[in-house]
Short mmCIF file of C-alpha atoms in Angstrom, two decimals:
data_model
loop_
_atom_site.label_atom_id
_atom_site.label_comp_id
_atom_site.label_asym_id
_atom_site.label_seq_id
_atom_site.Cartn_x
_atom_site.Cartn_y
_atom_site.Cartn_z
CA MET Y 1268 -106.69 49.35 79.06
CA ILE Y 1269 -105.30 46.63 81.14
CA HIS Y 1270 -104.74 46.83 85.03
CA HIS Y 1271 -101.46 46.03 86.90
CA ASP Y 1272 -103.64 43.67 88.96
CA GLU Y 1273 -105.22 41.97 86.25
CA ILE Y 1274 -101.87 40.50 84.97
CA ILE Y 1275 -100.68 39.62 88.66
CA GLN Y 1276 -103.83 37.57 88.72
CA ILE Y 1277 -103.08 35.72 85.41
CA VAL Y 1278 -99.65 35.15 86.60
CA ARG Y 1279 -100.61 33.92 89.82
CA THR Y 1280 -103.38 31.33 88.19
CA ILE Y 1281 -100.78 30.08 85.91
CA TRP Y 1282 -98.05 29.62 88.56
CA THR Y 1283 -100.75 27.69 90.72
CA SER Y 1284 -102.28 25.65 87.81
CA ILE Y 1285 -99.12 24.66 85.80
CA LEU Y 1286 -96.34 24.85 88.31
CA ASN Y 1287 -98.18 24.52 91.86
CA LEU Y 1288 -95.56 27.21 92.92
CA PRO Y 1289 -96.31 30.63 94.92
CA ILE Y 1290 -95.07 33.80 93.19
CA GLU Y 1291 -95.25 37.30 94.91
CA ALA Y 1292 -95.67 40.41 92.92
CA LEU Y 1293 -93.30 43.18 94.08
CA PRO Y 1294 -95.02 46.56 94.77
CA GLU Y 1295 -95.73 48.67 91.77
CA ASP Y 1296 -93.41 51.38 92.50
CA SER Y 1297 -90.49 48.67 93.30
CA PRO Y 1298 -87.31 49.89 91.61
CA PHE Y 1299 -86.33 47.76 88.77
CA GLU Y 1300 -84.24 45.07 89.49
CA ALA Y 1301 -81.81 43.74 86.79
CA VAL Y 1302 -80.80 40.02 86.75
CA SER Y 1303 -77.52 39.53 87.25
CA GLY Y 1304 -75.49 37.00 85.32
CA ARG Y 1305 -77.06 34.43 82.46
CA SER Y 1306 -80.66 35.24 82.18
CA PHE Y 1307 -83.67 34.19 79.73
CA THR Y 1308 -86.25 36.44 77.85
CA ALA Y 1309 -89.09 35.08 76.01
CA CYS Y 1310 -91.50 37.27 73.85
CA VAL Y 1311 -94.85 36.66 72.37
CA GLN Y 1312 -95.98 39.01 69.80
CA MET Y 1313 -99.46 40.15 69.53
CA THR Y 1314 -100.98 41.51 66.09
CA GLY Y 1315 -104.34 42.67 65.12
CA ASP Y 1316 -106.29 45.54 66.86
CA PHE Y 1317 -103.72 45.31 69.24
CA GLU Y 1318 -100.04 45.49 68.06
CA GLY Y 1319 -97.46 44.60 70.77
CA ALA Y 1320 -95.70 42.05 72.81
CA THR Y 1321 -95.55 40.21 76.20
CA LEU Y 1322 -91.95 39.53 77.37
CA LEU Y 1323 -90.77 37.38 80.49
CA TYR Y 1324 -87.25 37.37 81.77
CA CYS Y 1325 -85.39 35.71 84.53
CA SER Y 1326 -82.33 34.39 85.73
CA SER Y 1327 -81.16 31.03 84.24
CA ARG Y 1328 -81.15 29.74 87.65
CA LEU Y 1329 -85.04 30.39 87.78
CA ALA Y 1330 -85.35 29.35 84.19
CA LEU Y 1331 -83.84 25.78 85.08
CA GLN Y 1332 -86.08 25.46 88.12
CA LEU Y 1333 -89.44 26.22 86.30
CA THR Y 1334 -88.52 23.86 83.79
CA SER Y 1335 -87.29 21.10 86.07
CA ILE Y 1336 -91.10 21.50 87.51
CA MET Y 1337 -92.66 21.57 84.24
CA PHE Y 1338 -91.03 18.56 83.01
CA GLN Y 1339 -90.75 16.81 86.18
CA GLU Y 1340 -86.95 15.91 85.49
CA GLU Y 1341 -83.90 16.85 87.27
CA PRO Y 1342 -82.23 19.98 86.43
CA GLU Y 1343 -78.87 18.22 85.07
CA ASP Y 1344 -81.03 16.29 82.57
CA LEU Y 1345 -82.69 19.36 80.93
CA SER Y 1346 -81.05 20.85 77.83
CA ILE Y 1347 -81.05 24.47 76.68
CA GLU Y 1348 -83.89 23.67 74.12
CA ASP Y 1349 -86.03 22.55 77.20
CA LEU Y 1350 -85.61 25.65 79.17
CA GLN Y 1351 -86.36 27.45 76.08
CA ASP Y 1352 -89.55 25.61 75.08
CA ALA Y 1353 -90.72 25.92 78.84
CA LEU Y 1354 -90.28 29.63 79.30
CA GLY Y 1355 -91.85 30.15 75.80
CA GLU Y 1356 -94.98 28.12 76.88
CA LEU Y 1357 -95.11 29.99 80.18
CA THR Y 1358 -95.03 33.32 78.17
CA ASN Y 1359 -97.70 32.16 75.75
CA MET Y 1360 -100.32 31.36 78.50
CA ILE Y 1361 -99.69 34.90 80.00
CA ALA Y 1362 -99.99 36.72 76.40
CA GLY Y 1363 -102.88 34.19 75.91
CA ASN Y 1364 -105.01 35.41 78.78
CA ILE Y 1365 -103.80 39.05 78.43
CA LYS Y 1366 -105.06 39.21 75.27
CA PRO Y 1367 -109.03 38.99 75.81
CA LEU Y 1368 -108.32 41.99 78.25
CA LEU Y 1369 -107.13 44.17 75.27
CA PRO Y 1370 -109.10 46.12 72.91
CA GLY Y 1371 -110.52 44.36 69.51
CA GLN Y 1372 -109.13 40.89 68.32
CA SER Y 1373 -105.53 40.07 68.17
CA ARG Y 1374 -103.48 37.11 67.27
CA LEU Y 1375 -100.53 35.65 69.02
CA SER Y 1376 -97.12 34.67 67.41
CA LEU Y 1377 -95.22 31.65 68.22
CA PRO Y 1378 -92.95 32.36 71.29
CA SER Y 1379 -89.28 33.21 70.58
CA VAL Y 1380 -86.63 33.10 73.39
CA VAL Y 1381 -83.10 34.34 73.97
CA ASP Y 1382 -80.49 33.78 76.49
CA GLY Y 1383 -77.00 35.33 77.52
CA SER Y 1384 -75.28 37.15 79.94
CA GLN Y 1385 -75.44 40.60 78.11
CA TYR Y 1386 -77.96 41.41 75.75
CA GLN Y 1387 -80.69 43.94 75.42
CA ILE Y 1388 -84.19 43.07 73.93
CA ASN Y 1389 -86.09 45.82 72.07
CA VAL Y 1390 -89.35 45.55 70.36
CA PRO Y 1391 -88.86 48.67 67.66
CA GLY Y 1392 -91.61 51.51 67.53
CA SER Y 1393 -93.11 50.22 70.71
CA ARG Y 1394 -93.21 51.67 74.56
CA GLN Y 1395 -93.88 49.81 77.62
CA LEU Y 1396 -97.62 49.52 78.75
CA GLN Y 1397 -96.85 47.56 81.93
CA ARG Y 1398 -94.07 46.42 83.75
CA LEU Y 1399 -94.05 43.81 86.83
CA GLN Y 1400 -91.71 42.26 88.87
CA PHE Y 1401 -92.31 39.28 90.79
CA SER Y 1402 -90.35 37.07 93.29
CA CYS Y 1403 -90.49 33.50 92.64
CA LEU Y 1404 -88.07 31.16 94.53
CA GLY Y 1405 -85.91 33.80 95.94
CA GLU Y 1406 -85.41 35.14 92.22
CA ILE Y 1407 -86.79 38.03 90.41
CA LEU Y 1408 -89.02 37.16 87.39
CA GLY Y 1409 -90.06 40.30 85.41
CA ILE Y 1410 -92.86 40.76 82.71
CA THR Y 1411 -93.55 43.43 80.25
CA LEU Y 1412 -96.34 44.34 78.11
CA GLN Y 1413 -95.15 46.45 75.28
CA ILE Y 1414 -97.75 48.38 72.79
CA ARG Y 1415 -96.51 49.70 69.21
CA LEU Y 1416 -96.68 53.30 68.79
CA THR Y 1417 -98.84 54.65 66.26
CA SER Y 1418 -97.36 57.12 63.52
CA MET V 526 -108.16 4.01 75.63
CA ARG V 527 -105.32 5.80 73.82
CA ALA V 528 -105.30 9.57 73.86
CA LEU V 529 -102.96 11.62 71.39
CA ILE V 530 -101.57 14.95 72.76
CA ILE V 531 -100.78 17.53 69.91
CA ASP V 532 -98.98 20.67 71.17
CA ASP V 533 -95.76 22.23 69.83
CA SER V 534 -94.28 22.88 73.32
CA ARG V 535 -92.65 19.70 74.56
CA ALA V 536 -93.12 21.28 78.23
CA MET V 537 -96.99 21.10 77.69
CA ARG V 538 -96.79 17.75 76.29
CA SER V 539 -94.83 16.37 79.17
CA ILE V 540 -97.43 18.29 81.85
CA LEU V 541 -100.75 16.82 79.67
CA SER V 542 -99.10 13.06 79.31
CA ARG V 543 -98.53 12.90 83.18
CA LEU V 544 -102.09 14.33 83.81
CA MET V 545 -103.49 11.94 81.14
CA THR V 546 -101.45 8.81 82.30
CA GLY V 547 -102.57 9.46 85.91
CA LEU V 548 -105.93 9.69 84.76
CA GLY V 549 -105.43 6.03 83.23
CA PHE V 550 -105.08 6.90 79.55
CA GLU V 551 -102.23 5.42 77.33
CA VAL V 552 -100.46 8.40 75.57
CA VAL V 553 -98.88 9.30 72.16
CA THR V 554 -97.73 12.49 71.19
CA ALA V 555 -97.24 14.83 68.21
CA SER V 556 -95.77 18.21 67.77
CA ASN V 557 -97.93 19.77 65.07
CA GLY V 558 -101.26 18.88 63.18
CA LEU V 559 -99.93 16.94 60.14
CA GLU V 560 -97.79 14.77 62.75
CA GLY V 561 -101.08 14.17 64.56
CA MET V 562 -102.86 13.34 61.32
CA GLU V 563 -100.30 10.88 61.07
CA ARG V 564 -100.60 9.37 64.31
CA LEU V 565 -104.27 8.87 63.73
CA GLN V 566 -103.66 7.15 60.41
CA GLU V 567 -101.09 4.88 61.89
CA ASP V 568 -102.96 3.88 65.44
CA ASP V 569 -106.45 2.95 65.04
CA GLY V 570 -106.54 2.61 69.03
CA ILE V 571 -106.70 6.49 69.65
CA GLY V 572 -110.08 7.47 70.96
CA LEU V 573 -109.14 10.86 72.21
CA ALA V 574 -107.14 13.82 71.07
CA LEU V 575 -106.06 16.92 72.94
CA VAL V 576 -105.04 19.55 70.37
CA ASP V 577 -103.61 23.04 70.89
CA TRP V 578 -104.48 25.90 68.59
CA ASN V 579 -101.53 27.82 67.73
CA LEU V 580 -99.19 24.85 65.80
CA PRO V 581 -96.69 25.03 63.18
CA GLU V 582 -97.44 23.15 59.95
CA MET V 583 -101.24 22.61 60.30
CA ASN V 584 -102.79 24.33 63.18
CA GLY V 585 -105.25 23.16 65.74
CA LEU V 586 -108.16 24.22 63.76
CA GLU V 587 -106.97 22.61 60.66
CA PHE V 588 -106.37 19.52 62.40
CA VAL V 589 -110.07 19.44 63.83
CA GLN V 590 -111.51 20.05 60.39
CA SER V 591 -109.33 17.70 58.65
CA VAL V 592 -110.46 15.05 61.25
CA ARG V 593 -114.14 15.72 61.09
CA SER V 594 -114.15 15.69 57.42
CA ASP V 595 -112.97 11.92 57.37
CA PRO V 596 -115.51 9.41 58.09
CA SER V 597 -113.02 6.85 59.47
CA PHE V 598 -112.39 9.20 62.35
CA GLU V 599 -115.92 9.72 63.11
CA THR V 600 -115.86 8.21 66.71
CA ILE V 601 -112.52 10.25 68.01
CA ARG V 602 -113.20 12.69 70.44
CA LEU V 603 -111.59 16.10 70.30
CA ILE V 604 -110.66 18.50 73.03
CA MET V 605 -109.01 21.70 72.13
CA VAL V 606 -106.65 22.58 74.90
CA THR V 607 -105.62 26.20 74.25
CA THR V 608 -104.59 29.82 75.44
CA GLU V 609 -107.13 31.21 72.73
CA THR V 610 -109.87 32.27 75.10
CA GLU V 611 -112.00 34.66 73.28
CA LYS V 612 -115.75 33.58 72.80
CA GLU V 613 -115.28 33.73 69.10
CA ARG V 614 -112.46 31.21 68.94
CA VAL V 615 -114.50 28.79 71.40
CA VAL V 616 -117.53 29.08 68.93
CA ALA V 617 -115.22 28.41 66.03
CA ALA V 618 -113.76 25.62 67.47
CA LEU V 619 -116.98 23.99 68.49
CA ASP V 620 -118.46 24.63 64.94
CA ALA V 621 -115.43 22.68 63.56
CA GLY V 622 -116.39 19.96 65.60
CA VAL V 623 -114.31 19.76 68.86
CA ASP V 624 -116.49 18.20 71.83
CA GLU V 625 -114.83 20.10 74.42
CA TYR V 626 -112.78 23.21 75.13
CA VAL V 627 -110.18 23.75 77.74
CA MET V 628 -108.30 27.13 78.41
CA LYS V 629 -104.76 27.31 79.58
CA PRO V 630 -103.88 27.26 82.22
CA PHE V 631 -105.89 24.30 83.20
CA THR V 632 -105.96 22.12 86.41
CA GLU V 633 -106.08 18.29 86.49
CA ALA V 634 -109.48 18.79 88.10
CA ILE V 635 -110.56 20.77 85.05
CA LEU V 636 -109.50 18.24 82.66
CA ALA V 637 -110.98 15.48 84.60
CA GLU V 638 -114.22 17.25 84.64
CA LYS V 639 -114.05 17.49 80.80
CA LEU V 640 -113.10 13.97 80.21
CA SER V 641 -115.96 12.95 82.59
CA PHE V 642 -118.49 15.15 80.86
CA LEU V 643 -117.43 13.17 77.65
CA GLY V 644 -118.02 10.05 79.52
CA LEU V 645 -114.34 9.08 79.35
CA LEU V 646 -114.13 8.76 82.97
CA PRO V 647 -116.32 8.20 86.03
CA LYS V 648 -118.29 11.22 87.06
CA VAL V 649 -116.07 13.88 89.00
CA ASN V 650 -117.39 14.52 92.48
CA ARG V 651 -117.39 18.39 92.75
CA GLY V 652 -117.75 18.27 96.45
#
């Protein structure tokens, strides 16, 4: 349906164009690395011929650095809303560029973002279609594509 | 010329504002289509609007349709800046009256090229 490498290319293009920042994909068989401490997860849902969601997660340290680049402001001047906004927009761009590679016509939701130190995100009735991990500024950034299970 | 940037993401408004200011435009911003219409009505110096598609309140396509249905905004140039990359969406936006379509993510060079194509910048040297 959609290949691992296609998502890597989408993420690299966004990081280069918008952030002017290198990002390295970890090998496909890398063990899952959980983000320790406070983290952020952004989600954009897809509805239509493809039902699912794109999720992005990273540590609060990386979220702060990415947001600082997007806003061109010092980290200490940024609010939690700024971090949520920046991660939501990055996820929106990733989902928007994945969408044409999926079958049929789908629409994107507005992004939603959660943050905290001990939480679990579930998209009920779905399974993981792709899971990718990247290294950016010495931190792990994860992206998953979920697909709704048909009954 | 003054450019109106309409995007619900403050991060994207910040990025577009920096790029447009660097290209010599004055910038005003709005976070949805309705706010964008208000800016247009109160500021007749706006000659260009860059509008996202997916917006709360009034989406980008509705904003374009609203602008194009009002003869007093006849000269305003409209650029859709969006993650909606499918051909059908591009066609729908062009049918509604946008002058150019920029897909996110974009670079300064892409934006400058589109503005140049509309005659709003000196020709971009493609080297």
